[in-house]
Short mmCIF file of C-alpha atoms in Angstrom, two decimals:
data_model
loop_
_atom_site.label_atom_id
_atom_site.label_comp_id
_atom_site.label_asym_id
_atom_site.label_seq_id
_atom_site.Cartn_x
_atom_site.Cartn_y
_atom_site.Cartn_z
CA UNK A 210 -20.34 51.90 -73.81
CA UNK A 211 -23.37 50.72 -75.57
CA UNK A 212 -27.04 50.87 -74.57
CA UNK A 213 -29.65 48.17 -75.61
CA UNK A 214 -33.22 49.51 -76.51
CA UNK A 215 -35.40 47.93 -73.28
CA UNK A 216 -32.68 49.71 -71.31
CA UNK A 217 -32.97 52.96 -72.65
CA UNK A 218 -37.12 52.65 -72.83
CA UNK A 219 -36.58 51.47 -69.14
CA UNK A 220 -34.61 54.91 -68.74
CA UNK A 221 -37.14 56.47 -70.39
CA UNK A 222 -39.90 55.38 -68.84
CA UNK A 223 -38.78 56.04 -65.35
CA UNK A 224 -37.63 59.74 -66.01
CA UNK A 225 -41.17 60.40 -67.38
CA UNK A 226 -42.54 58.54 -63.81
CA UNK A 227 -40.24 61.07 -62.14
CA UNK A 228 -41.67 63.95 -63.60
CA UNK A 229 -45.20 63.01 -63.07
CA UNK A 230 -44.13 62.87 -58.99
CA UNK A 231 -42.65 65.95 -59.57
CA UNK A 232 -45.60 67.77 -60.67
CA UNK A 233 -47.76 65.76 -58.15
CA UNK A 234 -45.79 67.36 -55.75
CA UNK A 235 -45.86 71.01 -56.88
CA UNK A 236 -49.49 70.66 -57.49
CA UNK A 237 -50.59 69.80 -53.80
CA UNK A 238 -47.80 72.36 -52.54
CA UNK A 239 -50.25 74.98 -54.68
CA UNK A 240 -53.49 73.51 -53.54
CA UNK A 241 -51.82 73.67 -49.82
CA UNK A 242 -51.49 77.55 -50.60
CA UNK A 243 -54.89 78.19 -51.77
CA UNK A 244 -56.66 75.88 -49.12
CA UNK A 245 -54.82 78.14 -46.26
CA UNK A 246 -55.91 81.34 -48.15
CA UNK A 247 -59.32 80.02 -47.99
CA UNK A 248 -61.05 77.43 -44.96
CA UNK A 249 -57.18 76.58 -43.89
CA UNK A 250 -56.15 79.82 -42.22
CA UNK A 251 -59.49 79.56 -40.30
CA UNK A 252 -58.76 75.81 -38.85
CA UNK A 253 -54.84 76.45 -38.52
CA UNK A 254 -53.74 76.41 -34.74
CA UNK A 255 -57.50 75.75 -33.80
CA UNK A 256 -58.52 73.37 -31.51
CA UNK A 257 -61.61 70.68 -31.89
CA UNK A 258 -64.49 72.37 -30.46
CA UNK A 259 -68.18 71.03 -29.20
CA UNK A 260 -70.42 73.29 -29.10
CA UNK A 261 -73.92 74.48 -30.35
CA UNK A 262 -74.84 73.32 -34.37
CA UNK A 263 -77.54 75.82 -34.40
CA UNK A 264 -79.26 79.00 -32.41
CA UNK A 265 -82.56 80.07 -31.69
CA UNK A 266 -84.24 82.63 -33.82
CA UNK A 267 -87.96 82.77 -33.08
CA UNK A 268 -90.53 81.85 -30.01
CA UNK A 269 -93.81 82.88 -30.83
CA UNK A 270 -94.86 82.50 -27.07
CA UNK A 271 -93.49 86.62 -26.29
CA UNK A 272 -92.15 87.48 -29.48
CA UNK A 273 -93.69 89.03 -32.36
CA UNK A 274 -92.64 88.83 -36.17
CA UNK A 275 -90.13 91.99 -38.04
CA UNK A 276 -91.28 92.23 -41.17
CA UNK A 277 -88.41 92.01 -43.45
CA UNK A 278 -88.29 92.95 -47.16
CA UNK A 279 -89.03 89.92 -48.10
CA UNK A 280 -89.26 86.27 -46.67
CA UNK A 281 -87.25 84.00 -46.66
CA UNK A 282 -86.77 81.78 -49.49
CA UNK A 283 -87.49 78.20 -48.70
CA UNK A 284 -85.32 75.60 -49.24
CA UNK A 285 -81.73 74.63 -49.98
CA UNK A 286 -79.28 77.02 -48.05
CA UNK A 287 -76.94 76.88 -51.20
CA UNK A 288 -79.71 77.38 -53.91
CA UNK A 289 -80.36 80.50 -52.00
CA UNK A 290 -76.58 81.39 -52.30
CA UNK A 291 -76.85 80.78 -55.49
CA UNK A 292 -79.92 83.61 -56.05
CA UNK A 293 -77.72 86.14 -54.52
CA UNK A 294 -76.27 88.72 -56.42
CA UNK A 295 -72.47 89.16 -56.60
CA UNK A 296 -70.82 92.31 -56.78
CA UNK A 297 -68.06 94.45 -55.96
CA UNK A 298 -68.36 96.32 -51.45
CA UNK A 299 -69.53 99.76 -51.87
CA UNK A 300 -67.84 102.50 -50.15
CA UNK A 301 -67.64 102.39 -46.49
CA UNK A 302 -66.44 106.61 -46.00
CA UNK A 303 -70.37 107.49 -45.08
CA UNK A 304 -71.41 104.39 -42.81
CA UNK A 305 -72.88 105.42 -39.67
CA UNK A 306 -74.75 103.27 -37.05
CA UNK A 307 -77.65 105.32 -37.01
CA UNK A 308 -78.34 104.67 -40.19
CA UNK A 309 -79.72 101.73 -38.57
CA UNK A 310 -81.80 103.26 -36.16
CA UNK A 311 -81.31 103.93 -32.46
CA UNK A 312 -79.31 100.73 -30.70
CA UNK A 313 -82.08 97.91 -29.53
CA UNK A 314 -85.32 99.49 -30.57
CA UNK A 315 -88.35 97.88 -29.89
CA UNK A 316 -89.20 97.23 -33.23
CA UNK A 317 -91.47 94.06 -32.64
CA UNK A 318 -93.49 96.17 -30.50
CA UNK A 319 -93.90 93.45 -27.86
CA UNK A 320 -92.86 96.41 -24.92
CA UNK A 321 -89.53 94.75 -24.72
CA UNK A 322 -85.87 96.35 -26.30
CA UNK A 323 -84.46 94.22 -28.99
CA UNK A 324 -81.34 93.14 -26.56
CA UNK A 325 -83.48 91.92 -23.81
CA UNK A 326 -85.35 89.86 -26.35
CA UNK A 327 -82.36 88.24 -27.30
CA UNK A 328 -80.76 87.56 -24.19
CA UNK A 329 -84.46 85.96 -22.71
CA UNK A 330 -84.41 84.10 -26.38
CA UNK A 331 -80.96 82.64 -25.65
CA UNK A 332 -79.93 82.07 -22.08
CA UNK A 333 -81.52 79.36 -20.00
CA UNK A 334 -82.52 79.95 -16.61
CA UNK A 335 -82.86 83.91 -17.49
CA UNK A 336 -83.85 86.14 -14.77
CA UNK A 337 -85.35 89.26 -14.89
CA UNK A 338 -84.26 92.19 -12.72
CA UNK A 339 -86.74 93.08 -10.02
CA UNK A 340 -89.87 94.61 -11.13
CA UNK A 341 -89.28 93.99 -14.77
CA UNK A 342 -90.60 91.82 -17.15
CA UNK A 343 -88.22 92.65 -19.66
CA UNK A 344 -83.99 93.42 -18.13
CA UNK A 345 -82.57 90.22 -17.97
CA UNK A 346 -80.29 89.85 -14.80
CA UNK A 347 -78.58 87.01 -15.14
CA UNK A 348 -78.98 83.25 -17.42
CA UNK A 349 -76.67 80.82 -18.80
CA UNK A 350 -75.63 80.68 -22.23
CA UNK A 351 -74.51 77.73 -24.35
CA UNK A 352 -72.28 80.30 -26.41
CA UNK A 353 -72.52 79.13 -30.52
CA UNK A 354 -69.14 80.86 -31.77
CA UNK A 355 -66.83 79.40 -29.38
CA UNK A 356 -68.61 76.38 -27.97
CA UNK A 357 -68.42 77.27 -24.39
CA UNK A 358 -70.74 77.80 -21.18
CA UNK A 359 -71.17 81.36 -19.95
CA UNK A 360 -72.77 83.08 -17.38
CA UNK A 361 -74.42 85.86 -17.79
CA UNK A 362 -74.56 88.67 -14.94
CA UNK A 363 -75.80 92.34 -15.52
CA UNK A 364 -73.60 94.90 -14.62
CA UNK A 365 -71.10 97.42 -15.75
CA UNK A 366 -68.26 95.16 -15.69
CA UNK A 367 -69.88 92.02 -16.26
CA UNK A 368 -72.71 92.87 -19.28
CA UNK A 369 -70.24 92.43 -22.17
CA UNK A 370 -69.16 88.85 -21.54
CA UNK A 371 -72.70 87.98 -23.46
CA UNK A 372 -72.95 90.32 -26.28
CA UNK A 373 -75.53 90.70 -29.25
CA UNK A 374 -74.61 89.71 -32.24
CA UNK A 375 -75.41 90.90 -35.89
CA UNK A 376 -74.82 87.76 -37.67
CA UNK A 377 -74.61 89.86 -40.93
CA UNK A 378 -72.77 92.86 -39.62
CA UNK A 379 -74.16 96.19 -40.42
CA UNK A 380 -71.13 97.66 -42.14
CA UNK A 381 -70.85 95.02 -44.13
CA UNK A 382 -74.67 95.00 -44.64
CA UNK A 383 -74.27 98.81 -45.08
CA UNK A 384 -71.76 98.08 -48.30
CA UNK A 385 -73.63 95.02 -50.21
CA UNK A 386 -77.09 96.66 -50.68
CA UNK A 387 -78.27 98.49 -47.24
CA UNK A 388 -78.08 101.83 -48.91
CA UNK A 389 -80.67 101.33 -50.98
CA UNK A 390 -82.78 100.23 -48.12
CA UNK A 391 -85.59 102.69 -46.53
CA UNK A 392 -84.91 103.64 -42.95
CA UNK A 393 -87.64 101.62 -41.75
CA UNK A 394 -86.16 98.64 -43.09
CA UNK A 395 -82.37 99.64 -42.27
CA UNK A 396 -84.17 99.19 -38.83
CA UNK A 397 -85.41 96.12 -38.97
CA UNK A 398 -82.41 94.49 -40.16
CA UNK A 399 -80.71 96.05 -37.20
CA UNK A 400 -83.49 94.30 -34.86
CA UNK A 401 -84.52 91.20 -36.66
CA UNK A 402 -84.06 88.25 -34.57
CA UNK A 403 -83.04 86.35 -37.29
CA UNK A 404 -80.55 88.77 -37.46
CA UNK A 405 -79.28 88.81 -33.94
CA UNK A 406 -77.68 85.67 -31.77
CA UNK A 407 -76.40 86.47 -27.98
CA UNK A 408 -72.54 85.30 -27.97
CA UNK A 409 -69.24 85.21 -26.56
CA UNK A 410 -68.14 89.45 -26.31
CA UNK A 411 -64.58 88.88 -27.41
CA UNK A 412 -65.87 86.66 -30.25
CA UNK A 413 -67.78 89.16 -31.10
CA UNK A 414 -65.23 91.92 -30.77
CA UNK A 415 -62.95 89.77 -33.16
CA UNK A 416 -65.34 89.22 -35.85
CA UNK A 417 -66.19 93.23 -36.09
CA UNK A 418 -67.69 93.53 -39.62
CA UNK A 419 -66.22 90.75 -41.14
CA UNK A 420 -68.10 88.73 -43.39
CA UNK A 421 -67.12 84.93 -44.37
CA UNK A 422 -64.41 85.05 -46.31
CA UNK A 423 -62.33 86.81 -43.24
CA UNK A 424 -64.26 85.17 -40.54
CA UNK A 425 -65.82 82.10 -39.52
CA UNK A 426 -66.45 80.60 -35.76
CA UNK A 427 -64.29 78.76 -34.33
CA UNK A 428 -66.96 76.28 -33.59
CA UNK A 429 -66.90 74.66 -36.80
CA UNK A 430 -70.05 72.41 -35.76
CA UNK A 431 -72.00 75.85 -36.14
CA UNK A 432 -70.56 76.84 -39.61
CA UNK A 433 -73.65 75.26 -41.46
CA UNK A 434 -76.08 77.48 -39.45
CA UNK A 435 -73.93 80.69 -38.98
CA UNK A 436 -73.40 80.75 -43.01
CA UNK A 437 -77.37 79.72 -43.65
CA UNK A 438 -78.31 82.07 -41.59
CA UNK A 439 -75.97 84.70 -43.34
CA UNK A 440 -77.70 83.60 -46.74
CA UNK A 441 -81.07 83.94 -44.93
CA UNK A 442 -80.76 87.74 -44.02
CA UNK A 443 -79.11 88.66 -47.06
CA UNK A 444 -81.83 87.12 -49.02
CA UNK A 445 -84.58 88.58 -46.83
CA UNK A 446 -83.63 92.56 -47.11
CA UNK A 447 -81.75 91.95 -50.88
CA UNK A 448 -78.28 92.28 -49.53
CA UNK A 449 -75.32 91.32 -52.56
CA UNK A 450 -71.97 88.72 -51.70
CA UNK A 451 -68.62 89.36 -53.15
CA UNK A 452 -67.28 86.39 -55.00
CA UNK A 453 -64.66 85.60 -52.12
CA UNK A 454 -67.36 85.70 -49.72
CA UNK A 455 -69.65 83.44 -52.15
CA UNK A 456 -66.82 81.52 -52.57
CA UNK A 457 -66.64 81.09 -48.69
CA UNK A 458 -70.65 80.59 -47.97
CA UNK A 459 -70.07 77.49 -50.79
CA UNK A 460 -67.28 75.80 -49.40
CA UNK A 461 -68.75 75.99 -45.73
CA UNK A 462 -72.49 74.58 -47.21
CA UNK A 463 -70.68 71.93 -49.25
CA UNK A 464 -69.90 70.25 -46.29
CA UNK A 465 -73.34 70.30 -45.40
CA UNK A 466 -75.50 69.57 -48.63
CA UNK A 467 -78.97 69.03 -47.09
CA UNK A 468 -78.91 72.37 -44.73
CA UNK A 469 -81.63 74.71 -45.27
CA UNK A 470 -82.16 78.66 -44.79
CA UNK A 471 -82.79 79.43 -41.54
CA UNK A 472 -86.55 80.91 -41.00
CA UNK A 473 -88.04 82.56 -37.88
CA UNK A 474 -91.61 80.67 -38.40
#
């Protein structure tokens, strides 16, 4: 059986179209992989949420300024990514919480604890307890992480719905550059409102002291502000990323090109 030339071009030609599928195919089953390693395993099984796209970090009316290492830099959230160092955690064996002072100090000096600042900063319709200016009994919170509406009630079995939350954790503060910090400071990165947003407890529980590249909220209309703000406090007491966690902080901020740090004032 013969074979004319167009056919076997024609042969040829369509094998070679077959093989260019064919590594189409393996190529987006690879980038599948790597974009569930990454943003993918955070969005798998999640459902759309509404929520918050930003928290409150500052009211000058009854709060009063931490003094940080250094400000803020002002600005492109990513160019201030991009100022961070990068480097390997340091060990974890000797973190211990009081390295960071004693829990809510009132390091603002405004006669208030540090908890009681944020929960006034955060809930609406916040009441006090009687006779205080400063316990807040109950309020209503527009919770940021999981984009829901909770209600806040003091009490021993009620408190931890609404807990405080270190947006940069302190152990993982504690391993990218808060070793080097004085105790004074240590403290004010524990207390700095800038620091600190009042949230869902088992959010909060969940996250521990994860930093982005192992968690991110499930309100992904707050990513932008949760990872500026991240870049904010890191830059502010000269706290390091890991590359994954760079890596993590970039993808979130691409989708958001014009957001800026996040700045009490």
């Amino acid at each position: 059986m013969s074979t004319t030339w167009a056919a076997y071009r024609r042969a040829r030609r369509q094998s070679r179209q077959a093989w260019v599928l064919v590594i189409l195919i393996i190529a987006g089953g690879f980038a599948g992989i790597g974009w569930f390693f990454t943003n993918g395993q955070f969005a798998v099984g999640q459902d759309p949420v509404n929520g918050p796209t930003e928290a409150p970090v500052f009211d000058p009316k009854w709060m009063k300024p931490v003094e940080a290492v250094q400000p803020v830099p002002v600005g492109s959230a990513v160019d201030a990514l991009e100022a961070l160092p990068v480097k390997g955690r340091a060990a974890k064996d000797n973190y211990d919480r009081n390295e960071f002072g004693q829990a809510w100090l009132d390091v603002d000096r405004n006669g208030c604890d540090t908890r009681n600042d944020i929960l006034r900063r955060d809930l609406t319709a916040a009441e006090f307890t009687a006779g205080s200016k400063c316990r807040i009994a109950s309020g209503e919170l527009r919770e940021p992480y999981i984009g829901q509406d909770i209600h806040f009630r003091r009490g021993s079995e009620s408190s931890s719905a609404v807990q405080i939350d270190h947006v940069v954790a302190l152990g993982d503060a504690w391993q990218k550059g808060a070793q080097q910090l004085t105790a004074k400071q240590r403290q004010s990165l524990a207390n700095d409102p800038l620091n600190l947003i009042a949230v869902d407890g088992p959010a909060n529980v969940k996250k521990g002291a994860s930093d982005a590249a192992s968690w991110l909220p499930a309100n992904k209309g707050f990513r932008c502000h949760y990872v500026a703000r991240q870049v904010s406090v890191k830059a502010a007491y000269r706290l390091w990323v890991t590359q994954a966690e760079k890596d993590a902080m970039r993808r979130v901020l691409d989708s958001c090109p014009g957001q800026r740090t996040i700045r009490a004032t």
